[in-house]
Short mmCIF file of C-alpha atoms in Angstrom, two decimals:
data_model
loop_
_atom_site.label_atom_id
_atom_site.label_comp_id
_atom_site.label_asym_id
_atom_site.label_seq_id
_atom_site.Cartn_x
_atom_site.Cartn_y
_atom_site.Cartn_z
CA MET A 1 -54.80 -35.82 -63.96
CA MET A 2 -57.19 -33.40 -65.67
CA GLN A 3 -55.42 -30.38 -64.25
CA LYS A 4 -52.12 -31.51 -65.76
CA ASN A 5 -53.70 -31.62 -69.24
CA TYR A 6 -54.61 -27.92 -69.07
CA LEU A 7 -51.46 -26.74 -67.31
CA PRO A 8 -49.85 -25.34 -70.54
CA THR A 9 -52.97 -23.25 -71.23
CA LEU A 10 -52.98 -21.89 -67.69
CA VAL A 11 -49.29 -21.01 -67.94
CA LEU A 12 -49.83 -19.18 -71.25
CA SER A 13 -52.76 -17.28 -69.75
CA PHE A 14 -50.64 -16.26 -66.78
CA LEU A 15 -47.76 -15.14 -68.97
CA PHE A 16 -50.08 -13.13 -71.21
CA THR A 17 -51.62 -11.38 -68.18
CA CYS A 18 -48.16 -10.54 -66.80
CA SER A 19 -47.14 -9.23 -70.22
CA LEU A 20 -50.12 -6.90 -70.33
CA LEU A 21 -49.38 -5.59 -66.84
CA SER A 22 -45.76 -4.81 -67.81
CA GLN A 23 -46.67 -2.97 -71.01
CA GLU A 24 -46.94 0.79 -71.28
CA LEU A 25 -50.37 2.38 -71.19
CA LEU A 26 -51.12 4.36 -74.34
CA THR A 27 -53.60 6.99 -73.22
CA LYS A 28 -55.97 8.69 -75.61
CA GLN A 29 -54.13 12.01 -75.27
CA GLU A 30 -50.78 10.35 -75.95
CA ALA A 31 -52.21 8.58 -79.00
CA ILE A 32 -53.43 11.92 -80.36
CA ARG A 33 -50.05 13.53 -79.73
CA GLN A 34 -48.12 10.79 -81.51
CA THR A 35 -50.54 10.86 -84.42
CA LEU A 36 -50.23 14.62 -84.85
CA GLU A 37 -46.44 14.38 -84.77
CA ASN A 38 -45.82 11.25 -86.82
CA ASN A 39 -48.76 10.53 -89.14
CA LEU A 40 -47.61 10.85 -92.75
CA GLY A 41 -50.97 12.09 -94.04
CA ILE A 42 -50.92 14.95 -91.53
CA LEU A 43 -47.32 15.76 -92.49
CA ILE A 44 -48.32 16.08 -96.15
CA ALA A 45 -51.27 18.30 -95.23
CA GLU A 46 -49.00 20.57 -93.17
CA ASN A 47 -46.58 20.85 -96.11
CA ASN A 48 -49.46 21.93 -98.36
CA VAL A 49 -50.37 24.63 -95.85
CA GLU A 50 -46.77 25.83 -95.82
CA ILE A 51 -46.76 26.05 -99.62
CA ALA A 52 -50.00 28.07 -99.54
CA GLU A 53 -48.47 30.38 -96.94
CA ASN A 54 -45.47 30.99 -99.20
CA ASN A 55 -47.79 31.72 -102.13
CA LYS A 56 -49.70 34.41 -100.23
CA SER A 57 -46.57 36.28 -99.14
CA LEU A 58 -45.62 39.72 -100.46
CA LEU A 59 -42.81 38.15 -102.48
CA ASN A 60 -45.41 36.40 -104.65
CA SER A 61 -47.88 39.28 -104.85
CA GLY A 62 -46.58 41.26 -107.83
CA PHE A 63 -46.55 44.46 -105.73
CA LEU A 64 -42.75 44.59 -105.57
CA PRO A 65 -40.58 46.00 -108.37
CA SER A 66 -38.33 43.91 -110.55
CA ILE A 67 -34.65 44.86 -110.68
CA THR A 68 -32.32 43.57 -113.38
CA GLY A 69 -28.56 43.96 -113.53
CA THR A 70 -26.44 43.43 -116.64
CA ALA A 71 -22.69 43.75 -117.26
CA GLY A 72 -20.36 43.14 -120.17
CA ALA A 73 -16.73 43.25 -121.21
CA ASN A 74 -15.15 43.22 -124.70
CA TYR A 75 -11.57 42.97 -125.87
CA GLN A 76 -10.51 43.65 -129.49
CA ARG A 77 -7.11 43.63 -131.25
CA ASP A 78 -6.41 44.71 -134.85
CA ASP A 79 -3.06 43.98 -136.51
CA SER A 80 -2.32 46.36 -139.48
CA THR A 81 0.66 47.06 -141.73
CA PHE A 82 1.11 50.59 -143.03
CA GLU A 83 3.06 51.09 -146.22
CA PHE A 84 4.32 54.55 -147.20
CA PRO A 85 6.30 55.81 -150.27
CA GLY A 86 9.94 54.82 -149.97
CA GLN A 87 9.15 51.71 -148.09
CA PHE A 88 9.92 49.44 -151.10
CA LEU A 89 13.31 48.00 -152.01
CA SER A 90 15.08 49.65 -154.97
CA ASP A 91 18.26 49.06 -156.91
CA GLU A 92 21.26 51.38 -157.07
CA GLU A 93 19.63 53.43 -159.77
CA GLY A 94 16.55 53.95 -157.63
CA ASN A 95 14.25 51.66 -159.55
CA PRO A 96 11.91 49.44 -157.47
CA ILE A 97 12.69 45.75 -157.27
CA ILE A 98 9.92 43.63 -158.71
CA ASP A 99 9.15 40.10 -157.45
CA ASP A 100 8.05 37.15 -159.63
CA ALA A 101 4.42 38.24 -159.38
CA GLY A 102 5.27 41.66 -160.74
CA ASN A 103 4.76 43.49 -157.36
CA PRO A 104 7.31 45.77 -155.71
CA VAL A 105 9.09 44.18 -152.74
CA PRO A 106 8.46 46.07 -149.43
CA ARG A 107 11.27 47.06 -147.14
CA PRO A 108 11.80 44.68 -144.18
CA ASP A 109 11.34 47.53 -141.71
CA ALA A 110 7.79 48.44 -142.90
CA ASP A 111 5.54 49.61 -140.01
CA LEU A 112 3.28 46.94 -138.39
CA TYR A 113 0.55 48.51 -136.21
CA LYS A 114 -1.17 46.49 -133.41
CA ALA A 115 -4.32 48.20 -132.13
CA GLU A 116 -5.97 46.98 -128.87
CA ALA A 117 -9.34 48.17 -127.50
CA GLN A 118 -11.28 47.35 -124.26
CA ARG A 119 -14.95 48.08 -123.66
CA TYR A 120 -16.81 47.64 -120.35
CA ASN A 121 -20.43 48.30 -119.46
CA ALA A 122 -22.85 47.78 -116.55
CA ARG A 123 -26.53 48.61 -116.21
CA ILE A 124 -29.24 48.32 -113.53
CA THR A 125 -32.86 48.50 -114.62
CA ALA A 126 -35.90 48.72 -112.33
CA ASP A 127 -39.49 48.19 -113.48
CA TYR A 128 -42.60 48.66 -111.39
CA VAL A 129 -46.24 48.19 -112.30
CA LEU A 130 -48.07 51.08 -110.70
CA PHE A 131 -51.56 49.99 -111.77
CA ASP A 132 -52.69 46.85 -113.59
CA GLY A 133 -56.45 47.17 -113.47
CA LEU A 134 -56.60 45.78 -109.87
CA GLY A 135 -55.69 42.32 -111.15
CA ARG A 136 -52.84 41.71 -108.72
CA TRP A 137 -54.93 43.15 -105.86
CA TYR A 138 -57.59 40.49 -106.32
CA ASP A 139 -54.94 37.86 -107.02
CA MET A 140 -53.39 38.67 -103.65
CA LYS A 141 -56.74 38.32 -101.91
CA ARG A 142 -57.34 35.06 -103.75
CA LEU A 143 -53.99 33.66 -102.62
CA LYS A 144 -54.79 34.58 -99.02
CA GLU A 145 -58.13 32.81 -99.31
CA GLU A 146 -56.42 29.79 -100.87
CA TYR A 147 -54.19 29.69 -97.80
CA ASN A 148 -57.33 29.70 -95.65
CA LEU A 149 -58.75 26.88 -97.78
CA SER A 150 -55.52 24.92 -97.43
CA SER A 151 -55.75 25.30 -93.64
CA LEU A 152 -59.31 23.98 -93.74
CA GLN A 153 -58.18 21.03 -95.84
CA ALA A 154 -55.45 20.31 -93.31
CA ARG A 155 -58.04 20.51 -90.55
CA GLU A 156 -60.21 18.02 -92.44
CA THR A 157 -57.22 15.70 -92.72
CA LEU A 158 -56.65 16.04 -88.98
CA GLU A 159 -60.27 15.26 -88.16
CA THR A 160 -60.35 12.27 -90.51
CA THR A 161 -57.09 10.91 -89.12
CA ILE A 162 -58.21 11.36 -85.49
CA LEU A 163 -61.46 9.55 -86.30
CA GLN A 164 -59.47 6.79 -87.98
CA LEU A 165 -57.17 6.63 -84.96
CA PHE A 166 -59.99 6.10 -82.49
CA SER A 167 -61.84 3.65 -84.68
CA VAL A 168 -58.76 1.41 -84.34
CA TYR A 169 -57.97 2.47 -80.75
CA PHE A 170 -61.49 1.64 -79.53
CA GLU A 171 -61.43 -1.63 -81.42
CA ALA A 172 -58.28 -2.57 -79.50
CA ALA A 173 -60.02 -1.49 -76.28
CA ARG A 174 -63.10 -3.59 -77.11
CA ILE A 175 -61.00 -6.66 -77.84
CA SER A 176 -59.03 -6.14 -74.61
CA GLU A 177 -62.25 -6.10 -72.61
CA ASN A 178 -63.49 -9.14 -74.51
CA ILE A 179 -60.30 -10.98 -73.57
CA THR A 180 -61.00 -10.23 -69.91
CA VAL A 181 -64.52 -11.57 -70.30
CA LEU A 182 -63.33 -14.69 -72.13
CA GLU A 183 -60.66 -15.36 -69.51
CA GLN A 184 -63.29 -15.08 -66.80
CA THR A 185 -65.49 -17.49 -68.75
CA TYR A 186 -62.52 -19.84 -69.10
CA GLN A 187 -61.90 -19.69 -65.34
CA ASN A 188 -65.56 -20.42 -64.55
CA THR A 189 -65.51 -23.41 -66.90
CA LYS A 190 -62.31 -24.66 -65.28
CA ASN A 191 -63.97 -24.44 -61.88
CA ARG A 192 -66.96 -26.36 -63.24
CA LEU A 193 -64.63 -29.05 -64.57
CA GLN A 194 -63.02 -29.39 -61.14
CA ARG A 195 -66.42 -29.76 -59.49
CA ALA A 196 -67.49 -32.29 -62.10
CA ASN A 197 -64.33 -34.34 -61.43
CA TYR A 198 -64.90 -34.27 -57.69
CA SER A 199 -68.57 -35.18 -58.10
CA PHE A 200 -67.68 -38.00 -60.48
CA GLU A 201 -65.10 -39.39 -58.08
CA PHE A 202 -67.74 -39.48 -55.33
CA GLY A 203 -70.32 -40.94 -57.67
CA GLN A 204 -72.62 -37.94 -57.62
CA VAL A 205 -72.63 -37.38 -61.40
CA ASN A 206 -71.89 -39.46 -64.43
CA LYS A 207 -68.96 -39.12 -66.82
CA LEU A 208 -71.06 -37.01 -69.22
CA ASP A 209 -70.78 -33.87 -67.05
CA VAL A 210 -67.00 -34.23 -67.00
CA LEU A 211 -66.80 -34.64 -70.76
CA ASN A 212 -69.08 -31.65 -71.36
CA ALA A 213 -66.91 -29.49 -69.11
CA GLU A 214 -63.76 -30.65 -70.90
CA VAL A 215 -65.21 -29.75 -74.30
CA ASP A 216 -66.40 -26.36 -73.02
CA LEU A 217 -62.97 -25.65 -71.52
CA VAL A 218 -61.24 -26.39 -74.82
CA ASN A 219 -63.66 -24.10 -76.67
CA ASP A 220 -63.14 -21.33 -74.13
CA SER A 221 -59.37 -21.71 -74.46
CA ILE A 222 -59.59 -21.45 -78.25
CA ASN A 223 -61.76 -18.33 -77.95
CA VAL A 224 -59.16 -16.67 -75.72
CA MET A 225 -56.34 -17.54 -78.11
CA ASN A 226 -58.22 -16.22 -81.14
CA GLU A 227 -59.11 -13.00 -79.36
CA ARG A 228 -55.50 -12.44 -78.31
CA GLN A 229 -54.34 -12.90 -81.89
CA LEU A 230 -57.00 -10.45 -83.04
CA LEU A 231 -55.70 -7.95 -80.49
CA GLU A 232 -52.15 -8.28 -81.81
CA ASN A 233 -53.35 -7.65 -85.35
CA THR A 234 -55.36 -4.61 -84.24
CA LEU A 235 -52.37 -3.16 -82.37
CA ARG A 236 -50.37 -3.38 -85.59
CA ASP A 237 -53.13 -1.46 -87.36
CA LEU A 238 -52.93 1.14 -84.61
CA ASN A 239 -49.15 1.41 -85.04
CA ILE A 240 -49.73 2.15 -88.72
CA VAL A 241 -51.86 5.17 -87.81
CA LEU A 242 -49.29 6.25 -85.21
CA ASN A 243 -46.45 5.65 -87.72
CA ALA A 244 -44.70 3.61 -85.03
CA ASP A 245 -42.89 0.26 -84.96
CA LEU A 246 -45.35 -2.43 -86.02
CA GLU A 247 -44.30 -4.76 -83.20
CA LYS A 248 -44.52 -2.14 -80.47
CA LYS A 249 -46.65 -3.44 -77.60
CA PHE A 250 -48.84 -1.40 -75.27
CA VAL A 251 -52.22 -1.47 -73.59
CA VAL A 252 -55.03 0.97 -74.32
CA ASP A 253 -57.39 2.84 -72.03
CA THR A 254 -60.82 1.22 -71.84
CA THR A 255 -62.58 3.99 -69.91
CA ILE A 256 -65.26 5.82 -71.87
CA THR A 257 -67.01 9.09 -71.04
CA PHE A 258 -69.70 10.81 -73.06
CA ILE A 259 -70.20 14.53 -73.59
CA ASN A 260 -72.88 16.33 -71.64
CA GLU A 261 -76.22 16.40 -73.45
CA LEU A 262 -76.61 20.18 -73.15
CA GLN A 263 -73.14 20.77 -74.56
CA LEU A 264 -73.90 18.42 -77.42
CA GLU A 265 -77.07 20.39 -78.14
CA ASP A 266 -75.04 23.58 -78.47
CA PHE A 267 -72.57 21.87 -80.80
CA THR A 268 -75.40 20.60 -82.98
CA ALA A 269 -77.09 23.99 -83.15
CA GLN A 270 -73.87 25.58 -84.47
CA GLY A 271 -72.87 22.59 -86.56
CA GLU A 272 -73.53 24.13 -89.97
CA GLN A 273 -71.37 27.18 -89.23
CA ASN A 274 -68.46 25.07 -87.93
CA ASN A 275 -68.65 22.13 -90.33
CA VAL A 276 -65.40 21.91 -92.29
CA ARG A 277 -67.15 21.08 -95.58
CA MET A 278 -69.33 24.18 -95.27
CA LEU A 279 -66.32 26.34 -94.44
CA GLN A 280 -64.48 24.96 -97.47
CA ALA A 281 -67.49 25.65 -99.69
CA ASN A 282 -67.59 29.26 -98.44
CA SER A 283 -63.88 29.62 -99.07
CA ASN A 284 -64.20 28.24 -102.62
CA MET A 285 -67.02 30.69 -103.22
CA THR A 286 -64.79 33.59 -102.18
CA ILE A 287 -61.91 32.32 -104.34
CA ASN A 288 -64.14 32.13 -107.41
CA ASP A 289 -65.39 35.66 -106.76
CA TYR A 290 -61.83 37.00 -106.57
CA THR A 291 -60.97 35.11 -109.76
CA LEU A 292 -63.85 36.84 -111.54
CA GLN A 293 -62.77 40.28 -110.32
CA SER A 294 -59.19 39.60 -111.38
CA ALA A 295 -60.34 38.54 -114.86
CA LYS A 296 -62.11 41.89 -115.29
CA SER A 297 -58.80 43.73 -114.94
CA VAL A 298 -58.13 42.98 -118.61
CA PHE A 299 -60.52 45.79 -119.51
CA LEU A 300 -58.47 48.46 -117.68
CA PRO A 301 -55.11 50.01 -118.65
CA THR A 302 -51.75 49.21 -117.13
CA VAL A 303 -49.45 51.96 -115.88
CA GLY A 304 -45.79 51.16 -115.30
CA LEU A 305 -42.67 52.98 -114.16
CA THR A 306 -39.14 52.21 -115.31
CA GLY A 307 -35.71 53.51 -114.40
CA PHE A 308 -32.13 52.64 -115.21
CA TYR A 309 -28.56 53.55 -114.36
CA GLY A 310 -25.72 52.66 -116.75
CA TRP A 311 -21.94 52.92 -117.02
CA ASN A 312 -19.79 52.49 -120.14
CA LEU A 313 -15.98 52.58 -120.53
CA ASN A 314 -14.33 52.48 -123.98
CA GLN A 315 -10.54 52.42 -124.14
CA ASN A 316 -8.87 52.47 -127.60
CA ALA A 317 -5.17 52.09 -128.34
CA PRO A 318 -3.23 54.96 -130.00
CA GLY A 319 -2.98 54.87 -133.77
CA PRO A 320 -0.66 56.36 -136.36
CA PHE A 321 -3.01 59.26 -136.79
CA PHE A 322 -4.28 59.45 -133.14
CA PRO A 323 -1.36 59.41 -130.75
CA GLY A 324 -2.17 58.69 -127.11
CA VAL A 325 -4.75 56.33 -125.53
CA ASN A 326 -8.35 57.24 -126.32
CA VAL A 327 -10.62 56.75 -123.22
CA ASN A 328 -14.38 57.34 -123.16
CA ASN A 329 -16.01 56.97 -119.69
CA THR A 330 -19.75 57.69 -119.53
CA ARG A 331 -22.53 57.31 -116.97
CA ASN A 332 -26.22 57.65 -117.70
CA PHE A 333 -29.57 57.24 -115.98
CA GLY A 334 -33.18 57.68 -116.90
CA LEU A 335 -36.75 57.50 -115.63
CA GLY A 336 -39.89 56.80 -117.58
CA ALA A 337 -43.54 55.87 -117.41
CA THR A 338 -45.63 53.72 -119.72
CA LEU A 339 -49.34 53.32 -120.20
CA THR A 340 -50.60 50.20 -121.92
CA TRP A 341 -54.25 49.64 -122.75
CA ASN A 342 -55.11 46.47 -124.57
CA LEU A 343 -58.23 47.70 -126.34
CA PHE A 344 -59.00 44.32 -127.90
CA ASP A 345 -57.16 41.05 -127.39
CA GLY A 346 -59.11 38.95 -129.83
CA GLY A 347 -61.86 38.16 -127.30
CA ARG A 348 -59.79 36.09 -124.87
CA GLY A 349 -60.43 38.46 -121.97
CA ILE A 350 -64.19 38.48 -122.57
CA THR A 351 -64.20 34.67 -122.67
CA GLN A 352 -62.27 34.43 -119.40
CA VAL A 353 -64.74 36.74 -117.66
CA LYS A 354 -67.72 34.75 -118.95
CA ASN A 355 -66.18 31.48 -117.80
CA ALA A 356 -65.36 32.95 -114.39
CA LYS A 357 -69.00 33.98 -113.97
CA ILE A 358 -70.17 30.48 -114.86
CA LEU A 359 -67.75 28.93 -112.37
CA LEU A 360 -69.03 31.29 -109.69
CA GLU A 361 -72.61 30.23 -110.40
CA SER A 362 -71.62 26.56 -110.29
CA GLN A 363 -69.85 27.07 -106.97
CA ASP A 364 -72.96 28.74 -105.58
CA ALA A 365 -75.08 25.74 -106.61
CA LEU A 366 -72.52 23.35 -105.11
CA GLN A 367 -72.52 25.33 -101.89
CA ASN A 368 -76.30 24.97 -101.61
CA GLN A 369 -76.00 21.23 -102.21
CA ILE A 370 -73.28 20.86 -99.57
CA GLU A 371 -75.41 22.81 -97.10
CA LEU A 372 -78.29 20.35 -97.55
CA GLU A 373 -75.96 17.36 -97.25
CA VAL A 374 -74.36 18.73 -94.08
CA ARG A 375 -77.77 19.25 -92.47
CA ARG A 376 -78.72 15.69 -93.37
CA ASP A 377 -75.43 14.24 -92.11
CA ILE A 378 -75.67 16.07 -88.78
CA ALA A 379 -79.28 14.96 -88.27
CA ASN A 380 -78.41 11.36 -89.14
CA ALA A 381 -75.35 11.37 -86.91
CA ARG A 382 -77.32 12.81 -84.02
CA GLY A 383 -80.03 10.17 -84.38
CA ASP A 384 -77.46 7.40 -84.78
CA PHE A 385 -75.63 8.50 -81.63
CA GLN A 386 -78.80 8.67 -79.55
CA ASN A 387 -79.86 5.25 -80.78
CA ARG A 388 -76.49 3.64 -80.06
CA LEU A 389 -76.35 5.28 -76.65
CA LYS A 390 -79.76 3.82 -75.83
CA VAL A 391 -78.61 0.40 -77.07
CA PHE A 392 -75.57 0.66 -74.78
CA GLU A 393 -77.78 1.45 -71.80
CA LEU A 394 -79.99 -1.55 -72.59
CA GLN A 395 -76.96 -3.79 -72.98
CA GLN A 396 -75.71 -2.67 -69.58
CA GLN A 397 -79.02 -3.69 -68.05
CA ASN A 398 -78.84 -6.95 -69.98
CA VAL A 399 -75.43 -7.72 -68.44
CA ILE A 400 -76.88 -7.19 -64.97
CA THR A 401 -79.72 -9.57 -65.77
CA ALA A 402 -77.42 -12.17 -67.36
CA THR A 403 -75.01 -11.98 -64.41
CA ASP A 404 -77.81 -12.55 -61.93
CA ASN A 405 -79.12 -15.44 -64.03
CA TYR A 406 -75.68 -17.08 -64.17
CA LYS A 407 -75.19 -16.78 -60.41
CA ARG A 408 -78.56 -18.34 -59.73
CA SER A 409 -77.93 -21.09 -62.28
CA ASN A 410 -74.54 -21.80 -60.73
CA GLU A 411 -76.10 -22.19 -57.29
CA ARG A 412 -78.80 -24.46 -58.65
CA TYR A 413 -76.16 -26.53 -60.46
CA LYS A 414 -74.29 -27.01 -57.21
CA LEU A 415 -77.55 -28.25 -55.64
CA GLY A 416 -78.15 -30.57 -58.58
CA GLN A 417 -81.33 -28.80 -59.67
CA ILE A 418 -80.12 -28.11 -63.25
CA THR A 419 -77.79 -29.89 -65.63
CA SER A 420 -74.36 -28.76 -66.83
CA VAL A 421 -75.90 -28.01 -70.23
CA GLU A 422 -78.30 -25.52 -68.66
CA LEU A 423 -75.47 -23.97 -66.68
CA ARG A 424 -73.41 -23.67 -69.86
CA GLN A 425 -76.27 -21.90 -71.60
CA ALA A 426 -76.46 -19.37 -68.77
CA GLN A 427 -72.70 -18.92 -69.05
CA ILE A 428 -72.92 -18.34 -72.81
CA ASN A 429 -75.77 -15.88 -72.29
CA LEU A 430 -73.61 -13.90 -69.88
CA LEU A 431 -70.65 -14.00 -72.27
CA ASN A 432 -72.78 -12.74 -75.16
CA ALA A 433 -74.30 -10.01 -73.01
CA GLN A 434 -70.87 -8.77 -71.88
CA THR A 435 -69.32 -8.76 -75.35
CA SER A 436 -72.44 -7.11 -76.80
CA ARG A 437 -72.20 -4.42 -74.13
CA ASN A 438 -68.55 -3.81 -75.01
CA LEU A 439 -69.45 -3.49 -78.68
CA ALA A 440 -72.37 -1.15 -77.92
CA LYS A 441 -70.19 1.04 -75.70
CA TYR A 442 -67.54 1.69 -78.33
CA ASN A 443 -70.09 1.98 -81.13
CA ALA A 444 -71.82 4.73 -79.17
CA LYS A 445 -68.51 6.54 -78.57
CA LEU A 446 -67.57 6.35 -82.25
CA ALA A 447 -71.00 7.70 -83.18
CA GLU A 448 -70.39 10.60 -80.81
CA LEU A 449 -67.01 11.30 -82.41
CA GLN A 450 -68.58 11.28 -85.87
CA LEU A 451 -71.17 13.78 -84.68
CA LEU A 452 -68.42 15.96 -83.20
CA GLN A 453 -66.57 15.86 -86.51
CA LEU A 454 -69.65 16.95 -88.45
CA THR A 455 -70.29 19.80 -86.02
CA GLY A 456 -66.65 20.93 -86.23
CA GLN A 457 -65.85 20.22 -82.58
CA LEU A 458 -63.77 17.05 -82.79
CA LEU A 459 -60.49 18.91 -82.22
CA ASN A 460 -61.94 21.13 -79.48
CA VAL A 461 -63.10 18.57 -76.91
CA SER A 462 -61.40 16.08 -74.64
CA ILE A 463 -61.95 12.57 -75.93
#
């Protein structure tokens, strides 16, 4: 009768286990690959790098000439009437005929002249700055360094995203292992309930042992259900990082390996040189130095070259005094050089140089501060990792002790030497030891990843 009451829970547990076995395994390497391909934050960072790469190209350097082409066309028409002596109406006696306004009346066949003219022109002009006080030279070097900085910022985004990925990935792994532990606890409690029922039927124990086992079985069932729901929520969080379908189901890899201690020592020793914050600080220092050098170019002259080639065509209609079409077709070209020296620009150039020097000094101070912070962070991360690794080792030993204690308690319970309450306490102690070990294992691995990030090796090792 008791077994029928818990049949739905057993069926759900079986179905959940079969579902896990049928789901795809998402390995750590596959999770990294999907994150690098699909994560939106990484995509934005890569776009910023592409923009910086375009900015540092020769097309944006100012070292190429500028070429301008112009063309024009013009059409003009003039209508004119030419009046000559004898072109007015006269009477038979030869006197001119006067209209009402008192003006002579022109002959109907007076000459009307329509003059048309077309003008066409085209011109190509090329300008080139031969020397600008080295301003564009340092601007070009600054743009290249800004590209380097953008790459470092993208690398920082990658490292942060990978760390975020595994913080969720390992949480899913921890919960998965906890579910296994809770299901084992549930199975042990179910076995205890069966023994209590048999013992009660044969009069060996009272009803209290059966009731205690029933209560414990319900609690264990609830714990399994809550942990499964927590796993589903965590998998959705993981799909957010992967930029995948929120309801996509998979299982994660629960195996954990730690980096060799000697290799970790080498990483730590070179941590300051490879730390992404330190590399960004160095890059910003270089950019500010190039900005200062470029600002000083205002004190030097600018030498430029210019050249042009032009074509003009003027075509005028024939007139009364210029018979025949008048055509003027000309071509011209020229070369020239200019020297411009802004002897005083009102003090703006001097102000820019002073400000650039101040910014360089501020960047130097910031770099020293970042260096101290990086040293501190690496030392703290190293100590935190060693401490968590030691805690994990102790928790492993604690699981061994708790397992042995539970086995002994179970045997003594079968012999009637301890009560079901004492057996339950041993079972809870084992459960707590196992879940604490799982937590300590993944905490130690995350601490190792944080140390690898600070030493600049997170993207260079196999996780």
